[in-house]
Coordinates of N, CA and C in Angstrom, one line a residue:
Chain A
E168 N -11.0 11.7 -13.5 CA -10.0 10.7 -13.3 C -9.3 11.0 -11.9
V169 N -9.2 10.0 -11.1 CA -8.5 10.1 -9.8 C -7.0 10.3 -10.1
K170 N -6.5 11.3 -9.4 CA -5.1 11.6 -9.5 C -4.5 12.0 -8.2
L171 N -3.4 11.4 -7.9 CA -2.6 11.7 -6.7 C -1.2 12.0 -7.1
V172 N -0.6 13.1 -6.7 CA 0.7 13.5 -7.1 C 1.5 14.0 -5.9
E173 N 2.5 13.2 -5.5 CA 3.4 13.6 -4.4 C 4.5 14.6 -4.9
S174 N 4.9 15.4 -3.9 CA 6.0 16.3 -4.2 C 6.7 16.6 -2.9
G175 N 7.9 17.2 -3.0 CA 8.7 17.6 -1.8 C 9.8 16.7 -1.5
G176 N 10.0 15.6 -2.2 CA 11.2 14.8 -2.0 C 12.5 15.4 -2.4
G177 N 13.5 14.7 -2.1 CA 14.9 15.2 -2.5 C 15.9 14.7 -1.6
L178 N 17.1 15.3 -1.7 CA 18.2 15.0 -0.8 C 18.2 15.8 0.5
V179 N 18.3 15.1 1.6 CA 18.2 15.8 2.9 C 19.3 15.3 3.8
Q180 N 19.9 16.1 4.6 CA 21.0 15.7 5.5 C 20.4 14.9 6.7
P181 N 21.1 14.0 7.3 CA 20.7 13.3 8.5 C 20.4 14.2 9.6
G182 N 19.3 14.0 10.3 CA 18.9 14.8 11.4 C 17.9 15.9 11.1
R183 N 17.8 16.2 9.8 CA 17.0 17.3 9.3 C 15.5 16.8 9.2
S184 N 14.7 17.8 8.8 CA 13.2 17.5 8.6 C 12.9 17.8 7.1
L185 N 11.7 17.2 6.8 CA 11.2 17.4 5.4 C 9.7 17.2 5.4
K186 N 9.0 18.0 4.6 CA 7.6 17.9 4.5 C 7.2 17.5 3.1
L187 N 6.5 16.4 3.0 CA 6.0 15.9 1.7 C 4.5 16.4 1.5
S188 N 4.2 16.6 0.2 CA 2.8 16.9 -0.1 C 2.2 15.9 -1.1
C189 N 0.9 15.8 -1.1 CA 0.2 14.9 -2.0 C -1.0 15.7 -2.5
A190 N -1.0 16.1 -3.8 CA -2.1 16.8 -4.3 C -3.1 15.9 -4.9
A191 N -4.4 16.0 -4.5 CA -5.4 15.1 -5.0 C -6.4 15.8 -5.9
S192 N -6.8 15.1 -6.9 CA -7.8 15.6 -7.8 C -8.7 14.5 -8.4
G193 N -9.8 14.8 -9.0 CA -10.7 13.9 -9.7 C -11.6 13.1 -8.7
F194 N -11.6 13.5 -7.5 CA -12.6 12.9 -6.5 C -12.8 13.9 -5.4
S195 N -13.8 13.6 -4.6 CA -14.1 14.4 -3.5 C -13.2 14.1 -2.3
F196 N -12.1 14.8 -2.2 CA -11.0 14.5 -1.3 C -11.5 14.4 0.1
N197 N -12.4 15.3 0.5 CA -12.8 15.4 1.9 C -13.8 14.2 2.3
D198 N -14.1 13.3 1.4 CA -14.9 12.2 1.7 C -14.1 10.9 2.0
Y199 N -12.8 11.0 1.9 CA -11.9 9.8 2.0 C -10.9 9.9 3.1
W200 N -10.6 8.7 3.7 CA -9.4 8.5 4.4 C -8.3 8.5 3.4
M201 N -7.1 8.9 3.9 CA -5.9 8.9 3.0 C -4.7 8.3 3.8
G202 N -3.7 7.8 3.1 CA -2.6 7.2 3.8 C -1.3 7.4 3.1
W203 N -0.2 7.0 3.8 CA 1.1 7.1 3.3 C 1.8 5.7 3.5
V204 N 2.5 5.3 2.4 CA 3.3 4.1 2.4 C 4.6 4.4 1.8
R205 N 5.7 3.7 2.3 CA 7.0 4.0 1.8 C 7.6 2.7 1.4
Q206 N 8.7 2.8 0.5 CA 9.4 1.6 0.0 C 10.9 2.0 -0.1
A207 N 11.7 1.4 0.7 CA 13.1 1.6 0.6 C 13.6 1.0 -0.7
P208 N 14.8 1.4 -1.2 CA 15.3 0.9 -2.4 C 15.5 -0.6 -2.4
G209 N 14.8 -1.3 -3.4 CA 14.9 -2.7 -3.5 C 14.2 -3.5 -2.4
K210 N 13.4 -2.8 -1.6 CA 12.7 -3.5 -0.5 C 11.2 -3.5 -0.7
G211 N 10.4 -4.0 0.2 CA 9.0 -4.1 0.2 C 8.3 -2.8 0.6
L212 N 7.0 -2.9 0.7 CA 6.2 -1.8 1.1 C 6.0 -1.7 2.7
E213 N 6.0 -0.5 3.2 CA 5.9 -0.3 4.6 C 4.7 0.7 4.8
W214 N 3.7 0.3 5.6 CA 2.6 1.2 5.9 C 3.0 2.2 6.9
I215 N 2.9 3.5 6.6 CA 3.3 4.5 7.5 C 2.1 4.9 8.4
G216 N 1.0 5.2 7.8 CA -0.2 5.7 8.6 C -1.3 6.2 7.7
E217 N -2.4 6.6 8.4 CA -3.6 7.1 7.7 C -4.3 8.2 8.5
I218 N -5.1 8.9 7.8 CA -5.8 10.0 8.4 C -7.3 10.0 7.9
N219 N -8.2 10.3 8.8 CA -9.6 10.3 8.4 C -10.0 11.7 7.8
Q220 N -11.2 11.8 7.4 CA -11.7 12.9 6.6 C -11.5 14.2 7.3
D221 N -11.8 14.3 8.6 CA -11.7 15.6 9.3 C -10.5 15.7 10.2
S222 N -9.5 14.8 10.0 CA -8.3 14.8 10.8 C -8.5 14.5 12.3
S223 N -9.6 14.0 12.6 CA -9.9 13.7 14.0 C -9.2 12.4 14.4
T224 N -8.9 11.5 13.5 CA -8.3 10.2 13.7 C -7.1 10.1 12.8
I225 N -6.0 9.8 13.4 CA -4.7 9.6 12.7 C -4.0 8.4 13.3
N226 N -3.7 7.4 12.5 CA -3.1 6.2 13.0 C -1.7 6.1 12.3
Y227 N -0.7 5.6 13.1 CA 0.6 5.5 12.6 C 1.1 4.1 13.0
T228 N 2.1 3.6 12.2 CA 2.9 2.5 12.6 C 3.7 2.9 13.8
P229 N 3.7 2.1 14.9 CA 4.3 2.6 16.1 C 5.8 3.0 16.0
S230 N 6.6 2.4 15.2 CA 8.0 2.8 15.1 C 8.2 4.1 14.5
L231 N 7.2 4.7 13.8 CA 7.4 6.0 13.2 C 6.6 7.1 13.8
K232 N 5.8 6.8 14.9 CA 4.9 7.7 15.4 C 5.5 9.0 16.0
D233 N 6.7 8.8 16.5 CA 7.4 10.0 17.1 C 8.2 10.8 16.1
K234 N 8.3 10.3 14.9 CA 9.1 11.0 13.9 C 8.2 11.7 12.8
F235 N 7.1 11.0 12.5 CA 6.3 11.4 11.3 C 5.0 12.0 11.8
T236 N 4.5 13.0 11.1 CA 3.1 13.6 11.3 C 2.3 13.7 10.0
I237 N 1.2 13.1 10.0 CA 0.3 13.1 8.9 C -0.8 14.2 9.1
S238 N -1.0 15.0 8.1 CA -2.0 16.0 8.2 C -2.7 16.2 6.8
R239 N -3.7 17.0 6.7 CA -4.4 17.3 5.5 C -5.0 18.7 5.5
D240 N -5.2 19.2 4.3 CA -5.9 20.5 4.1 C -7.0 20.2 3.1
N241 N -8.2 20.0 3.6 CA -9.3 19.7 2.6 C -9.6 20.8 1.7
A242 N -9.4 22.1 2.1 CA -9.7 23.2 1.2 C -8.7 23.2 0.0
Q243 N -7.5 22.7 0.2 CA -6.5 22.6 -0.8 C -6.4 21.2 -1.4
N244 N -7.2 20.3 -1.0 CA -7.2 18.9 -1.5 C -5.8 18.3 -1.4
T245 N -5.1 18.5 -0.3 CA -3.7 18.1 -0.2 C -3.5 17.4 1.1
L246 N -2.7 16.3 1.0 CA -2.3 15.5 2.1 C -0.8 15.8 2.4
Y247 N -0.4 15.7 3.7 CA 1.0 16.1 4.0 C 1.6 15.0 4.9
L248 N 2.9 14.9 4.8 CA 3.7 14.0 5.7 C 4.9 14.8 6.2
Q249 N 4.9 15.2 7.4 CA 6.0 15.9 8.0 C 6.9 14.9 8.7
M250 N 8.2 14.9 8.2 CA 9.2 13.9 8.7 C 10.3 14.7 9.4
S251 N 10.6 14.2 10.6 CA 11.7 14.8 11.4 C 12.8 13.8 11.8
K252 N 13.9 14.4 12.2 CA 15.0 13.5 12.7 C 15.3 12.4 11.7
L253 N 15.4 12.8 10.5 CA 15.6 11.8 9.4 C 17.0 11.1 9.5
G254 N 16.9 9.8 9.2 CA 18.1 9.0 9.2 C 18.2 8.2 7.9
S255 N 19.3 7.6 7.6 CA 19.5 6.9 6.4 C 18.4 5.8 6.2
E256 N 17.9 5.3 7.3 CA 16.8 4.3 7.2 C 15.5 4.8 6.6
D257 N 15.4 6.1 6.5 CA 14.2 6.8 6.0 C 14.3 7.0 4.5
T258 N 15.5 6.7 3.9 CA 15.6 6.8 2.4 C 14.7 5.8 1.8
A259 N 13.8 6.4 0.9 CA 12.7 5.5 0.3 C 11.9 6.4 -0.7
I260 N 11.1 5.7 -1.4 CA 10.0 6.3 -2.2 C 8.8 6.4 -1.3
Y261 N 8.2 7.6 -1.2 CA 7.0 7.8 -0.4 C 5.8 7.9 -1.3
Y262 N 4.8 7.0 -1.0 CA 3.6 7.1 -1.8 C 2.4 7.6 -0.9
C263 N 1.6 8.4 -1.5 CA 0.3 8.6 -0.9 C -0.8 7.8 -1.6
A264 N -1.8 7.4 -0.9 CA -2.8 6.5 -1.4 C -4.2 6.9 -0.8
R265 N -5.2 6.6 -1.6 CA -6.6 6.8 -1.1 C -7.1 5.5 -0.5
A266 N -7.7 5.6 0.7 CA -8.2 4.4 1.4 C -9.7 4.3 1.3
L267 N -10.1 3.1 1.0 CA -11.5 2.8 1.1 C -11.8 2.0 2.4
T268 N -12.7 2.6 3.2 CA -12.9 2.1 4.5 C -13.9 1.0 4.6
S269 N -14.5 0.6 3.4 CA -15.3 -0.6 3.5 C -14.5 -1.8 3.9
Y270 N -13.3 -1.9 3.4 CA -12.4 -3.0 3.8 C -11.0 -2.6 4.2
W271 N -10.8 -1.3 4.2 CA -9.6 -0.7 4.6 C -8.4 -1.1 3.7
Y272 N -8.5 -0.8 2.4 CA -7.4 -1.0 1.5 C -7.2 0.3 0.7
F273 N -6.1 0.3 -0.1 CA -5.8 1.5 -0.9 C -6.1 1.2 -2.3
D274 N -7.1 2.0 -2.8 CA -7.5 1.7 -4.2 C -6.8 2.6 -5.2
F275 N -6.2 3.7 -4.9 CA -5.5 4.5 -5.8 C -4.2 5.0 -5.1
W276 N -3.1 5.0 -5.9 CA -1.8 5.4 -5.4 C -1.2 6.4 -6.3
G277 N -0.4 7.4 -5.7 CA 0.3 8.3 -6.5 C 1.6 7.6 -7.0
P278 N 2.4 8.3 -7.9 CA 3.6 7.7 -8.4 C 4.8 7.7 -7.4
G279 N 4.6 8.5 -6.3 CA 5.7 8.5 -5.3 C 6.6 9.6 -5.5
T280 N 7.3 9.9 -4.4 CA 8.4 10.9 -4.4 C 9.6 10.3 -3.6
M281 N 10.8 10.5 -4.2 CA 11.9 9.9 -3.6 C 12.6 10.8 -2.5
V282 N 12.8 10.2 -1.4 CA 13.6 10.9 -0.3 C 14.9 10.2 -0.1
T283 N 16.0 11.0 -0.2 CA 17.3 10.4 0.1 C 17.9 11.1 1.3
V284 N 18.2 10.4 2.3 CA 18.9 11.0 3.5 C 20.4 10.6 3.5
S285 N 21.2 11.7 3.3 CA 22.6 11.5 3.1 C 23.3 12.8 3.4
S286 N 24.5 12.7 3.9 CA 25.3 13.9 4.1 C 26.2 14.2 2.9
Chain B
D24 N 2.4 -6.7 16.0 CA 2.0 -6.5 14.6 C 1.7 -7.8 13.9
I25 N 0.8 -7.9 13.0 CA 0.5 -9.1 12.2 C 1.6 -9.2 11.1
V26 N 2.3 -10.3 11.1 CA 3.3 -10.6 10.1 C 2.7 -11.4 9.0
L27 N 3.0 -10.9 7.8 CA 2.5 -11.6 6.6 C 3.7 -12.3 5.9
T28 N 3.7 -13.5 5.6 CA 4.8 -14.3 5.0 C 4.5 -14.7 3.6
Q29 N 5.3 -14.3 2.7 CA 5.2 -14.6 1.3 C 6.5 -15.3 0.8
S30 N 6.4 -16.2 -0.1 CA 7.6 -16.7 -0.8 C 8.3 -15.6 -1.6
P31 N 9.6 -15.5 -1.6 CA 10.3 -14.4 -2.3 C 10.1 -14.4 -3.8
A32 N 10.0 -15.6 -4.4 CA 9.9 -15.6 -5.9 C 9.1 -16.9 -6.3
L33 N 8.6 -16.8 -7.5 CA 7.9 -17.9 -8.1 C 8.2 -17.8 -9.6
A34 N 8.6 -18.9 -10.2 CA 8.9 -19.0 -11.6 C 7.8 -19.8 -12.3
V35 N 7.3 -19.2 -13.4 CA 6.1 -19.8 -14.1 C 6.3 -19.6 -15.6
S36 N 5.7 -20.5 -16.3 CA 5.7 -20.4 -17.8 C 4.5 -19.6 -18.3
L37 N 4.7 -18.9 -19.4 CA 3.5 -18.2 -20.0 C 2.4 -19.1 -20.3
G38 N 1.2 -18.7 -20.0 CA 0.0 -19.6 -20.3 C -0.3 -20.6 -19.2
Q39 N 0.6 -20.7 -18.2 CA 0.3 -21.6 -17.1 C -0.3 -20.8 -15.9
R40 N -0.6 -21.6 -14.9 CA -1.2 -21.0 -13.7 C -0.1 -20.6 -12.7
A41 N -0.3 -19.5 -12.0 CA 0.6 -19.0 -11.0 C -0.2 -18.9 -9.7
T42 N 0.3 -19.5 -8.6 CA -0.4 -19.5 -7.3 C 0.6 -18.8 -6.3
I43 N 0.2 -17.7 -5.8 CA 1.0 -16.9 -4.9 C 0.4 -17.0 -3.5
S44 N 1.1 -17.3 -2.5 CA 0.5 -17.5 -1.2 C 0.9 -16.4 -0.2
C45 N 0.1 -16.2 0.8 CA 0.4 -15.2 1.9 C -0.2 -15.8 3.2
R46 N 0.7 -16.0 4.2 CA 0.2 -16.5 5.4 C 0.4 -15.5 6.5
A47 N -0.7 -15.3 7.3 CA -0.7 -14.3 8.4 C -0.3 -15.0 9.7
S48 N 0.3 -14.2 10.6 CA 0.7 -14.7 11.9 C -0.5 -14.9 12.8
Q49 N -1.6 -14.3 12.5 CA -2.8 -14.5 13.2 C -4.0 -14.2 12.2
S50 N -5.2 -14.6 12.6 CA -6.3 -14.5 11.7 C -6.6 -13.0 11.3
V51 N -6.8 -12.8 10.0 CA -7.2 -11.4 9.6 C -8.7 -11.4 9.1
S52 N -9.4 -12.4 9.5 CA -10.8 -12.5 9.1 C -11.7 -12.2 10.3
T53 N -12.9 -11.6 10.0 CA -13.9 -11.4 11.0 C -15.1 -12.3 10.6
S54 N -16.2 -12.1 11.3 CA -17.4 -12.9 10.9 C -17.9 -12.5 9.5
S55 N -17.6 -11.3 9.1 CA -18.1 -10.7 7.8 C -17.1 -10.5 6.8
Y56 N -15.8 -10.3 7.2 CA -14.8 -9.9 6.2 C -13.5 -10.8 6.3
N57 N -12.8 -10.8 5.2 CA -11.5 -11.4 5.1 C -10.6 -10.2 4.7
L58 N -10.0 -9.6 5.7 CA -9.3 -8.3 5.5 C -7.9 -8.5 4.9
M59 N -7.8 -9.1 3.8 CA -6.5 -9.4 3.1 C -6.7 -8.8 1.7
H60 N -5.7 -8.1 1.2 CA -5.8 -7.5 -0.1 C -4.5 -7.7 -0.9
W61 N -4.6 -7.6 -2.2 CA -3.4 -7.9 -3.0 C -3.1 -6.8 -4.0
Y62 N -1.8 -6.5 -4.2 CA -1.4 -5.4 -5.1 C -0.3 -6.0 -6.0
Q63 N -0.3 -5.4 -7.2 CA 0.8 -5.7 -8.2 C 1.7 -4.5 -8.3
Q64 N 3.0 -4.7 -8.4 CA 3.9 -3.6 -8.6 C 4.9 -4.0 -9.7
K65 N 4.9 -3.2 -10.7 CA 5.9 -3.4 -11.8 C 7.1 -2.4 -11.5
P66 N 8.3 -2.8 -12.0 CA 9.5 -1.9 -11.7 C 9.2 -0.5 -12.1
G67 N 9.6 0.4 -11.2 CA 9.4 1.9 -11.5 C 8.0 2.4 -11.4
Q68 N 7.1 1.6 -11.0 CA 5.7 2.0 -10.9 C 5.2 1.9 -9.5
Q69 N 4.1 2.6 -9.2 CA 3.4 2.5 -7.9 C 2.6 1.2 -7.9
P70 N 2.3 0.7 -6.7 CA 1.5 -0.5 -6.6 C 0.1 -0.2 -7.1
K71 N -0.5 -1.3 -7.5 CA -1.9 -1.3 -8.1 C -2.7 -2.3 -7.4
L72 N -3.9 -1.9 -7.0 CA -4.8 -2.8 -6.3 C -5.4 -3.9 -7.3
L73 N -5.3 -5.1 -6.9 CA -5.8 -6.2 -7.7 C -7.1 -6.8 -7.1
I74 N -6.9 -7.2 -5.8 CA -8.0 -8.0 -5.1 C -8.2 -7.3 -3.7
Y75 N -9.4 -7.1 -3.3 CA -9.7 -6.7 -1.9 C -10.6 -7.6 -1.2
D76 N -10.5 -7.6 0.1 CA -11.3 -8.5 0.9 C -11.2 -10.0 0.4
A77 N -10.0 -10.4 0.1 CA -9.5 -11.7 -0.2 C -9.9 -12.2 -1.6
S78 N -11.1 -11.8 -2.1 CA -11.6 -12.5 -3.3 C -12.3 -11.6 -4.2
N79 N -12.4 -10.3 -3.9 CA -13.1 -9.3 -4.8 C -12.1 -8.7 -5.8
L80 N -12.5 -8.8 -7.0 CA -11.6 -8.2 -8.1 C -11.8 -6.7 -8.1
A81 N -10.7 -6.0 -8.1 CA -10.8 -4.5 -8.2 C -11.2 -4.1 -9.6
S82 N -11.6 -2.9 -9.7 CA -12.1 -2.4 -11.0 C -11.0 -2.4 -12.1
S83 N -11.4 -2.8 -13.3 CA -10.5 -2.9 -14.5 C -9.5 -4.0 -14.4
I84 N -9.5 -4.9 -13.4 CA -8.6 -6.0 -13.3 C -9.1 -7.2 -14.1
P85 N -8.3 -7.8 -15.0 CA -8.7 -8.9 -15.8 C -9.1 -10.1 -14.9
A86 N -10.1 -10.9 -15.5 CA -10.6 -12.0 -14.7 C -9.7 -13.1 -14.6
R87 N -8.5 -13.1 -15.2 CA -7.5 -14.2 -15.0 C -6.9 -14.1 -13.6
F88 N -7.1 -12.9 -12.9 CA -6.7 -12.8 -11.5 C -7.8 -13.2 -10.6
S89 N -7.5 -14.0 -9.6 CA -8.5 -14.3 -8.6 C -7.9 -14.5 -7.2
G90 N -8.6 -14.4 -6.2 CA -8.1 -14.5 -4.8 C -9.0 -15.4 -4.0
S91 N -8.4 -16.1 -3.0 CA -9.2 -16.9 -2.1 C -8.5 -17.0 -0.8
G92 N -9.2 -17.6 0.2 CA -8.6 -17.8 1.5 C -9.4 -17.2 2.6
S93 N -9.1 -17.5 3.8 CA -9.7 -17.0 5.0 C -8.8 -17.3 6.2
G94 N -9.0 -16.6 7.3 CA -8.3 -16.9 8.5 C -6.8 -16.4 8.4
T95 N -5.9 -17.3 8.2 CA -4.5 -17.0 8.1 C -3.9 -17.3 6.7
D96 N -4.6 -18.0 5.9 CA -4.0 -18.5 4.6 C -4.7 -18.0 3.4
F97 N -4.0 -17.3 2.6 CA -4.6 -16.6 1.4 C -3.8 -16.9 0.2
T98 N -4.5 -16.9 -1.0 CA -3.9 -17.2 -2.3 C -4.3 -16.2 -3.3
L99 N -3.4 -15.8 -4.1 CA -3.6 -15.0 -5.4 C -3.3 -16.0 -6.5
T100 N -4.2 -16.1 -7.4 CA -4.0 -17.0 -8.6 C -4.1 -16.2 -9.9
I101 N -3.2 -16.4 -10.7 CA -3.2 -15.8 -12.1 C -3.2 -17.0 -13.1
N102 N -4.3 -17.0 -13.9 CA -4.5 -18.1 -14.8 C -5.3 -17.7 -16.0
P103 N -4.6 -17.7 -17.2 CA -3.2 -18.0 -17.4 C -2.3 -16.8 -17.3
V104 N -1.1 -17.1 -17.0 CA -0.1 -16.0 -16.8 C 0.2 -15.4 -18.2
Q105 N 0.2 -14.1 -18.3 CA 0.6 -13.4 -19.5 C 1.9 -12.6 -19.2
A106 N 2.6 -12.2 -20.3 CA 3.9 -11.5 -20.1 C 3.7 -10.3 -19.3
D107 N 2.6 -9.6 -19.4 CA 2.3 -8.3 -18.7 C 2.2 -8.5 -17.2
D108 N 2.0 -9.8 -16.8 CA 1.8 -10.1 -15.4 C 3.2 -10.2 -14.6
I109 N 4.3 -10.2 -15.3 CA 5.6 -10.3 -14.6 C 5.8 -9.0 -13.8
A110 N 5.8 -9.2 -12.5 CA 5.8 -8.1 -11.5 C 6.0 -8.7 -10.1
T111 N 6.0 -7.8 -9.1 CA 6.0 -8.3 -7.7 C 4.6 -8.1 -7.1
Y112 N 4.2 -9.1 -6.4 CA 2.9 -9.1 -5.8 C 3.0 -9.0 -4.3
Y113 N 2.2 -8.1 -3.7 CA 2.2 -7.9 -2.2 C 0.8 -8.2 -1.7
C114 N 0.8 -8.8 -0.5 CA -0.5 -8.9 0.2 C -0.4 -7.9 1.3
Q115 N -1.6 -7.5 1.8 CA -1.7 -6.5 2.9 C -2.9 -6.8 3.7
Q116 N -2.7 -6.7 5.1 CA -3.8 -7.0 6.0 C -4.3 -5.7 6.6
S117 N -5.6 -5.6 6.7 CA -6.2 -4.4 7.4 C -7.0 -4.8 8.6
R118 N -6.8 -6.0 9.1 CA -7.5 -6.5 10.3 C -7.2 -5.7 11.5
E119 N -5.9 -5.4 11.7 CA -5.4 -4.7 12.9 C -4.5 -3.6 12.5
L120 N -4.4 -2.6 13.3 CA -3.4 -1.6 13.2 C -2.2 -2.0 13.9
P121 N -1.0 -1.7 13.4 CA -0.8 -1.1 12.1 C -1.1 -2.1 11.0
N122 N -1.7 -1.6 9.9 CA -1.8 -2.4 8.7 C -0.4 -2.8 8.3
T123 N -0.2 -4.0 7.7 CA 1.1 -4.5 7.3 C 1.0 -5.1 6.0
F124 N 2.2 -5.2 5.3 CA 2.3 -5.8 4.0 C 3.3 -7.0 4.1
G125 N 3.0 -8.0 3.2 CA 4.0 -9.0 3.1 C 5.2 -8.5 2.4
A126 N 6.3 -9.3 2.3 CA 7.6 -8.8 1.7 C 7.6 -8.9 0.2
G127 N 6.5 -9.4 -0.3 CA 6.4 -9.5 -1.8 C 6.9 -10.8 -2.4
T128 N 6.2 -11.2 -3.5 CA 6.6 -12.4 -4.3 C 6.8 -11.9 -5.7
K129 N 8.1 -12.1 -6.1 CA 8.4 -11.7 -7.5 C 8.1 -12.8 -8.5
L130 N 7.2 -12.5 -9.4 CA 6.8 -13.5 -10.4 C 7.8 -13.4 -11.6
E131 N 8.4 -14.6 -11.9 CA 9.4 -14.6 -12.9 C 9.1 -15.6 -13.9
L132 N 9.6 -15.5 -15.1 CA 9.4 -16.4 -16.2 C 10.3 -17.6 -16.1
K133 N 9.8 -18.8 -16.3 CA 10.6 -20.0 -16.3 C 11.2 -20.2 -17.6

């Protein structure tokens, strides 16, 4: 069974950093592109970015490129999202998802982890 | 960025047909693919893939869901609507980076 579980969310002060993790199981993690999507409270989905199998290609939505860094550890079957200079606008549920590159869609999503940026 | 426009809400009766539209600000089709995908999200849950490449049903998705369209205009159809289908539906394009999502259409009971 494919399983993605995010962790690392919580309450963080404005201007601080936070690193999220996504533990993958039930599939060959190093064969897939992976991505991050977020959803602010009561709002729609926002594509953050994606990373290929060997981390040689990482794509970001331009507005987040200088704040967020996506990485992965294939030995640990884990995807990461390093977030810096957090502001209230970054308050959201953060989802990791598996990408299928035949048509570039997300076929499996984790349950998400909530990040709240507040003093 | 490619902007995807969806109506905010759609009211439908159980057993009837629901048609949810998504319009792209530029074509998301190539000669071989229609790079538009649909997701369902219920309150408190993560999104779930329904349709990929405009018209392909994802695994385990009931046949009452279908998708169509090409270029800039796409449609998700649910026929007949069941109570379990009450959710928010999002389109997503993967034709260009950054990938983008529509704002979502909330399916409500009439």
